[in-house]
Amino acid sequence: MLAFENDYSEGAHPRILQRLLDTNLEQASGYGEDPYCASAIEKIKAACECPQAQIRFLVGGTQTNQTVIDSMLKSYEGVIAADTGHVSLHEAGAIEFTGHKVLALPQKDGKLAAKTVKDYMAKFYGDDSRDHMVFPGMVYISHPTEYGTLYTKEELTALSEVCKEYDLPLYLDGARLGYGLVSRGTDVTLPDIARLCDVFYIGGTKVGALCGEAVVFTKNNMPKQFLTLVKQHGALLAKGRLLGIQFDTLFTDNLYTEISKNAIALAELLRGILKEKGYKMYLETPTNQIFVVLENEKMRRLQQQVKISFWEALDETSSVVRFATSWQPRRKRWSSWRSCYRIVTE
Amino acid sequence: MLAFENDYSEGAHPRILQRLLDTNLEQASGYGEDPYCASAIEKIKAACECPQAQIRFLVGGTQTNQTVIDSMLKSYEGVIAADTGHVSLHEAGAIEFTGHKVLALPQKDGKLAAKTVKDYMAKFYGDDSRDHMVFPGMVYISHPTEYGTLYTKEELTALSEVCKEYDLPLYLDGARLGYGLVSRGTDVTLPDIARLCDVFYIGGTKVGALCGEAVVFTKNNMPKQFLTLVKQHGALLAKGRLLGIQFDTLFTDNLYTEISKNAIALAELLRGILKEKGYKMYLETPTNQIFVVLENEKMRRLQQQVKISFWEALDETSSVVRFATSWQPRRKRWSSWRSCYRIVTE
Amino acid sequence: MLAFENDYSEGAHPRILQRLLDTNLEQASGYGEDPYCASAIEKIKAACECPQAQIRFLVGGTQTNQTVIDSMLKSYEGVIAADTGHVSLHEAGAIEFTGHKVLALPQKDGKLAAKTVKDYMAKFYGDDSRDHMVFPGMVYISHPTEYGTLYTKEELTALSEVCKEYDLPLYLDGARLGYGLVSRGTDVTLPDIARLCDVFYIGGTKVGALCGEAVVFTKNNMPKQFLTLVKQHGALLAKGRLLGIQFDTLFTDNLYTEISKNAIALAELLRGILKEKGYKMYLETPTNQIFVVLENEKMRRLQQQVKISFWEALDETSSVVRFATSWQPRRKRWSSWRSCYRIVTE
Amino acid sequence: MLAFENDYSEGAHPRILQRLLDTNLEQASGYGEDPYCASAIEKIKAACECPQAQIRFLVGGTQTNQTVIDSMLKSYEGVIAADTGHVSLHEAGAIEFTGHKVLALPQKDGKLAAKTVKDYMAKFYGDDSRDHMVFPGMVYISHPTEYGTLYTKEELTALSEVCKEYDLPLYLDGARLGYGLVSRGTDVTLPDIARLCDVFYIGGTKVGALCGEAVVFTKNNMPKQFLTLVKQHGALLAKGRLLGIQFDTLFTDNLYTEISKNAIALAELLRGILKEKGYKMYLETPTNQIFVVLENEKMRRLQQQVKISFWEALDETSSVVRFATSWQPRRKRWSSWRSCYRIVTE
């Protein structure tokens, strides 16, 4: 069965597996003190054009959000996020588990506007009872967002300025960052993100790795004793080499962005067909997630051939479904792909 | 200056102070194991018509919410509350501090509707990704609400039924419960609350005591080792007698409800004058909190004579202010009261 | 029955109750923003000879330890304490509840030696795996200790110096501080404590108040947004006046130390009789707690007449019991006292 | 340089890497819902002779301890462990981070005796102030221990009985379980562990895997919503296949125990040479960790040739060092090994 269920259904890019094989018997120190991590860090610094960056590797996205947010907030602070944000809804309360409130604000197409943050902060500091409230201590965004949308450079710059004004670190969740960076319409580059955000992570799990996310502190602002904090959060991998090797490979010869293009190309192809056949997009998205409105009957038939995600009911007779393409080209499954094509186009 | 700022500006009802004096040199065990607590518990059981009730005394409202909610939830659960609820906004994240998310739902006039909860639960259990979400584990309401409004018996019964359907304990924050019980229009009695809720607290701090809230578990459902849990939350008072004596006094000869009537009577008087003079109520409230729309200029002049609370800006030229009356009659300050009257009626 | 069970069996000093009565109808702001708190703060500053002190009032001892320790530690730090310390054993894990380990070190007579701390720190910083361990971030002592013993000025100075050397704030739990300050043998004064410690609290609950502890930050080091932190920990009292009035009274005309002398005088009397009659002290203590070795049979008979605390079994036939005297003179119970005398001297 | 630094210096067993390659392009559901996990679970059940076992895969050891312990304890409970236990000392306070105290008890050679636990429990339940203390809620042991020692079947049975008597789940940390199971002297089998413990984990990271630990709940006692709890702790791996494939391989054709034998054989060889040459063992250990006393000068020379771990200073002139052998045979590095031999035997 062809899977458009998500972008983490396969293993890893073959070059990563090859590299794991090649280095397998080399002995290396644990906990990220190995030469592969060191090399990966240098390559990511270069890609970010951020020589002062402090970079560490964690295993998964929720873990990274939990560890970074808890480590950067003071006890009495919470994190501002879109009410559709991953930390708001789909991390099983991992942020609250560490004692911090997620201050959920309204969004548009998954994006948090600079004005929304500014108005919230102005209201907060104008409220006489604010000492009895959770202090906003950080802004969390994701790029691409939960809906596959992207911030423009202008939007990101505006957010960054509001954050500076209120001394709020800006944190960007890049679980699917690769797909955002190679989207045709974007004007936001990796160096832009490094410049405009205080901390962000480059997602590996959903872009070609077995696991792993690279956290980048851009302003010489990595929390003191970060390794100890990571350990305390249960997030320190003994064989850090597993993460170092993967990111070192992904940041060699632009592999990270090259394979991201596969997903974008397939998404554009699929989007084109769907539009041509008159399907309604629930949301216009420029990355690897496509949100389409389908009649329930058609959705059910399609789900017998293709793995797609039911997103939400639109009305009595139709639903929003998500097709997610991935870095893996899947060429060999063209027969399945034709079935999919036949159903959506019939 | 006359204070309508809140209902905890004075000390305690004189009978409470007299009782503290009378018992002062008696030696009693600590931590709630004294005869005053035992006596207060019996009186509250009787007032609630709930012989199986398990009752403990804590010091303050936020502390009580934090301890009760954390003790009753499982680790992976959060508490449903109105987005205007005290736990949602004005407890400095005390609930999140214990690891639990406040699942804030829309309200009307400060009240959470049974349908809102039911729809939320239906959607939650229909969501395939719910294992990655915070499980709703409890419903929190306040009565009176943050806006001084009251649930009707029908509304409370409906909420209680939805809670039973989904196996969610219903918790009622009664910080100002006395004012709710004696409000002219209410059909909800203390035994109703004991019957319909799984746990609630009877507020002392805002209704005649120096401090103290009486937590009532109504279904033989007090968490195991509750005393240890209270201690762990930093909420166990060494001289529990201080709480026992106060509640024993408040529940002797209906003192709790009698003094609540003072606040209601004064609020009705004030509300009548304001309405007669054409002031617009921001919200119709039947208890001791009055929310009035005032022009900013008039608000500022009034604030020089009377302590009132700025609630929020309504538009460019006018604001919502809160007048809160209290159990303490304040008769001696009639001259101040006349100034207040003069300003609002000029 | 005469109670030597503890020092919090009675209510409050009569002057405190009188003051509560006198001020009862005055209206005051909540949360510590009242004139009584302001006045108490000034008097405590003067008593401490510490004009820059930042002082706040909390309700109970465990709550104070929990809030202060959690607020001053970084996430990855723990607090060093004697393994017999209150935070180590008798606070139901309230410190761990906030995420911090209590690093329990050996003690002598309840006291933590400077050398013990110094050796621990030297070993910690010499351990290559320290990044995987809890960082010591604070030193907690109590004075008097759990065993009623006192630090000498020399011991306290040495501890303070080790703490400075390793940049560890020194925190002194003064739940029974009054009894320590007036003990005949002590050379440690309140200004000494303010000078040598970074933060400490002056206990009210066990020295004449209904409740309340005064936290003193001595080095302009009160954590930012401390009120919000206190609220977040469920420790903010709405009617802060209750604490302000009590401490203002206790620090007027030396009431705090004067009433502490009652306990010391009675303890000395009792200790003299016991020694004269050949009873073995388990520990020589200079304050209001006496630890005596009694045969089990005698202990049981005594417990029928007098409330004392079983402390621990010494061997098969005898036990350690604690007599605790209090600030309240108890003269009227002389007949009970004679029974006690008769039993211990027979 | 030859490394006896630890047992996680290399990558993974080649069969694991091969299997990752073979399955790489298969699409599988995330979060442990893949066929590899399902197959691994069945094989582990069989190896444990425990058909009712509930098995889940986590990424690392500290993470597993944190998640399992926090999920199984009630809020007011702590976990009993040897004072040398990994959770006591070397997990950066990860247990306390979740709110629970580690109740550290004395050990012998890294092992916790049944009598020690029994005495502690008897004392706890005999202590009148236990309601103010942390309740023991679980017993944590490791097998092999931190010192490489092993429980005998008799010792483990005795511990298990005490735990049953006091209704304490017995949790065994098997980070290095493979080495324990194949140690020549042991009489403890995997089915014994499954029978005697309530929950344990089979360590992958230190026994041939890139990462991963298999948690086994043996008494149908997996906490409700365990997946959500794992997610909340930041411990849920998106591509669960990575763990499933590794454990499925390790439990095919006894690979797990076969490769463990490599470490044991090498350790025995090394131990034999050292003893023959008159070196003093700091501790007699039957597994893959050897603790030897070396003069400091010899230690320093050896450290230039071989990676070993300084464990602790014994006295002014000599130290304890640890040699850890691993599942990976390292035959090709015989020249390094000869240097090592030469130095220790000269």
PDB file of N, CA and C in Angstrom, chain C residues 63-100:
ATOM      1  N   GLN C  63       6.320  24.792  53.443  1.00  0.00           N
ATOM      2  CA  GLN C  63       6.005  25.674  52.315  1.00  0.00           C
ATOM      3  C   GLN C  63       7.139  26.657  52.052  1.00  0.00           C
ATOM      4  N   THR C  64       7.690  27.210  53.112  1.00  0.00           N
ATOM      5  CA  THR C  64       8.775  28.179  52.962  1.00  0.00           C
ATOM      6  C   THR C  64      10.014  27.497  52.404  1.00  0.00           C
ATOM      7  N   ASN C  65      10.366  26.354  52.959  1.00  0.00           N
ATOM      8  CA  ASN C  65      11.532  25.639  52.437  1.00  0.00           C
ATOM      9  C   ASN C  65      11.344  25.297  50.963  1.00  0.00           C
ATOM     10  N   GLN C  66      10.167  24.799  50.625  1.00  0.00           N
ATOM     11  CA  GLN C  66       9.886  24.421  49.242  1.00  0.00           C
ATOM     12  C   GLN C  66       9.998  25.615  48.298  1.00  0.00           C
ATOM     13  N   THR C  67       9.390  26.707  48.686  1.00  0.00           N
ATOM     14  CA  THR C  67       9.351  27.875  47.801  1.00  0.00           C
ATOM     15  C   THR C  67      10.728  28.524  47.674  1.00  0.00           C
ATOM     16  N   VAL C  68      11.411  28.691  48.794  1.00  0.00           N
ATOM     17  CA  VAL C  68      12.721  29.352  48.750  1.00  0.00           C
ATOM     18  C   VAL C  68      13.725  28.497  47.993  1.00  0.00           C
ATOM     19  N   ILE C  69      13.786  27.224  48.326  1.00  0.00           N
ATOM     20  CA  ILE C  69      14.794  26.360  47.701  1.00  0.00           C
ATOM     21  C   ILE C  69      14.541  26.240  46.203  1.00  0.00           C
ATOM     22  N   ASP C  70      13.290  25.988  45.820  1.00  0.00           N
ATOM     23  CA  ASP C  70      12.995  25.854  44.390  1.00  0.00           C
ATOM     24  C   ASP C  70      13.260  27.158  43.638  1.00  0.00           C
ATOM     25  N   SER C  71      12.986  28.276  44.286  1.00  0.00           N
ATOM     26  CA  SER C  71      13.159  29.564  43.605  1.00  0.00           C
ATOM     27  C   SER C  71      14.619  29.938  43.432  1.00  0.00           C
ATOM     28  N   MET C  72      15.476  29.442  44.329  1.00  0.00           N
ATOM     29  CA  MET C  72      16.883  29.833  44.250  1.00  0.00           C
ATOM     30  C   MET C  72      17.748  28.855  43.467  1.00  0.00           C
ATOM     31  N   LEU C  73      17.291  27.636  43.312  1.00  0.00           N
ATOM     32  CA  LEU C  73      18.088  26.655  42.570  1.00  0.00           C
ATOM     33  C   LEU C  73      17.834  26.748  41.072  1.00  0.00           C
ATOM     34  N   LYS C  74      18.860  26.426  40.308  1.00  0.00           N
ATOM     35  CA  LYS C  74      18.656  26.186  38.882  1.00  0.00           C
ATOM     36  C   LYS C  74      18.071  24.781  38.742  1.00  0.00           C
ATOM     37  N   SER C  75      17.501  24.508  37.587  1.00  0.00           N
ATOM     38  CA  SER C  75      16.814  23.236  37.386  1.00  0.00           C
ATOM     39  C   SER C  75      17.713  22.034  37.678  1.00  0.00           C
ATOM     40  N   TYR C  76      18.976  22.127  37.305  1.00  0.00           N
ATOM     41  CA  TYR C  76      19.854  20.960  37.410  1.00  0.00           C
ATOM     42  C   TYR C  76      20.573  20.873  38.767  1.00  0.00           C
ATOM     43  N   GLU C  77      20.158  21.720  39.696  1.00  0.00           N
ATOM     44  CA  GLU C  77      20.827  21.741  40.989  1.00  0.00           C
ATOM     45  C   GLU C  77      19.991  21.093  42.092  1.00  0.00           C
ATOM     46  N   GLY C  78      20.683  20.618  43.119  1.00  0.00           N
ATOM     47  CA  GLY C  78      20.040  20.101  44.318  1.00  0.00           C
ATOM     48  C   GLY C  78      20.505  20.886  45.520  1.00  0.00           C
ATOM     49  N   VAL C  79      19.938  20.566  46.665  1.00  0.00           N
ATOM     50  CA  VAL C  79      20.279  21.285  47.889  1.00  0.00           C
ATOM     51  C   VAL C  79      20.982  20.330  48.856  1.00  0.00           C
ATOM     52  N   ILE C  80      22.106  20.767  49.354  1.00  0.00           N
ATOM     53  CA  ILE C  80      22.843  20.005  50.371  1.00  0.00           C
ATOM     54  C   ILE C  80      22.164  20.201  51.722  1.00  0.00           C
ATOM     55  N   ALA C  81      21.980  19.108  52.457  1.00  0.00           N
ATOM     56  CA  ALA C  81      21.394  19.195  53.791  1.00  0.00           C
ATOM     57  C   ALA C  81      21.929  18.059  54.641  1.00  0.00           C
ATOM     58  N   ALA C  82      21.849  18.223  55.937  1.00  0.00           N
ATOM     59  CA  ALA C  82      22.170  17.116  56.834  1.00  0.00           C
ATOM     60  C   ALA C  82      21.184  15.988  56.583  1.00  0.00           C
ATOM     61  N   ASP C  83      21.648  14.746  56.729  1.00  0.00           N
ATOM     62  CA  ASP C  83      20.723  13.638  56.454  1.00  0.00           C
ATOM     63  C   ASP C  83      19.604  13.554  57.491  1.00  0.00           C
ATOM     64  N   THR C  84      19.736  14.300  58.564  1.00  0.00           N
ATOM     65  CA  THR C  84      18.655  14.389  59.550  1.00  0.00           C
ATOM     66  C   THR C  84      17.810  15.646  59.356  1.00  0.00           C
ATOM     67  N   GLY C  85      18.128  16.441  58.354  1.00  0.00           N
ATOM     68  CA  GLY C  85      17.440  17.723  58.146  1.00  0.00           C
ATOM     69  C   GLY C  85      15.948  17.546  57.887  1.00  0.00           C
ATOM     70  N   HIS C  86      15.201  18.581  58.209  1.00  0.00           N
ATOM     71  CA  HIS C  86      13.753  18.517  58.020  1.00  0.00           C
ATOM     72  C   HIS C  86      13.421  18.287  56.545  1.00  0.00           C
ATOM     73  N   VAL C  87      14.134  18.978  55.663  1.00  0.00           N
ATOM     74  CA  VAL C  87      13.888  18.799  54.226  1.00  0.00           C
ATOM     75  C   VAL C  87      14.272  17.396  53.745  1.00  0.00           C
ATOM     76  N   SER C  88      15.188  16.746  54.464  1.00  0.00           N
ATOM     77  CA  SER C  88      15.609  15.401  54.050  1.00  0.00           C
ATOM     78  C   SER C  88      14.573  14.346  54.420  1.00  0.00           C
ATOM     79  N   LEU C  89      13.930  14.531  55.554  1.00  0.00           N
ATOM     80  CA  LEU C  89      13.134  13.440  56.107  1.00  0.00           C
ATOM     81  C   LEU C  89      11.656  13.725  56.324  1.00  0.00           C
ATOM     82  N   HIS C  90      11.333  14.926  56.743  1.00  0.00           N
ATOM     83  CA  HIS C  90       9.997  15.134  57.300  1.00  0.00           C
ATOM     84  C   HIS C  90       9.145  16.145  56.555  1.00  0.00           C
ATOM     85  N   GLU C  91       9.399  16.286  55.258  1.00  0.00           N
ATOM     86  CA  GLU C  91       8.555  17.205  54.495  1.00  0.00           C
ATOM     87  C   GLU C  91       7.868  16.479  53.339  1.00  0.00           C
ATOM     88  N   ALA C  92       7.674  15.185  53.492  1.00  0.00           N
ATOM     89  CA  ALA C  92       6.897  14.409  52.526  1.00  0.00           C
ATOM     90  C   ALA C  92       7.403  14.574  51.090  1.00  0.00           C
ATOM     91  N   GLY C  93       8.700  14.858  50.960  1.00  0.00           N
ATOM     92  CA  GLY C  93       9.248  14.998  49.609  1.00  0.00           C
ATOM     93  C   GLY C  93       8.871  16.299  48.925  1.00  0.00           C
ATOM     94  N   ALA C  94       8.606  17.334  49.729  1.00  0.00           N
ATOM     95  CA  ALA C  94       8.177  18.612  49.147  1.00  0.00           C
ATOM     96  C   ALA C  94       9.263  19.247  48.284  1.00  0.00           C
ATOM     97  N   ILE C  95      10.517  18.973  48.595  1.00  0.00           N
ATOM     98  CA  ILE C  95      11.602  19.536  47.775  1.00  0.00           C
ATOM     99  C   ILE C  95      11.680  18.769  46.452  1.00  0.00           C
ATOM    100  N   GLU C  96      11.664  17.456  46.521  1.00  0.00           N
ATOM    101  CA  GLU C  96      11.691  16.652  45.300  1.00  0.00           C
ATOM    102  C   GLU C  96      10.467  16.952  44.445  1.00  0.00           C
ATOM    103  N   PHE C  97       9.348  17.267  45.077  1.00  0.00           N
ATOM    104  CA  PHE C  97       8.134  17.599  44.328  1.00  0.00           C
ATOM    105  C   PHE C  97       8.392  18.736  43.342  1.00  0.00           C
ATOM    106  N   THR C  98       9.303  19.627  43.700  1.00  0.00           N
ATOM    107  CA  THR C  98       9.621  20.748  42.803  1.00  0.00           C
ATOM    108  C   THR C  98      10.788  20.405  41.874  1.00  0.00           C
ATOM    109  N   GLY C  99      11.221  19.135  41.881  1.00  0.00           N
ATOM    110  CA  GLY C  99      12.210  18.704  40.899  1.00  0.00           C
ATOM    111  C   GLY C  99      13.649  18.647  41.376  1.00  0.00           C
ATOM    112  N   HIS C 100      13.884  18.937  42.649  1.00  0.00           N
ATOM    113  CA  HIS C 100      15.264  19.021  43.123  1.00  0.00           C
ATOM    114  C   HIS C 100      15.607  17.920  44.121  1.00  0.00           C
TER     115      HIS C 100
END
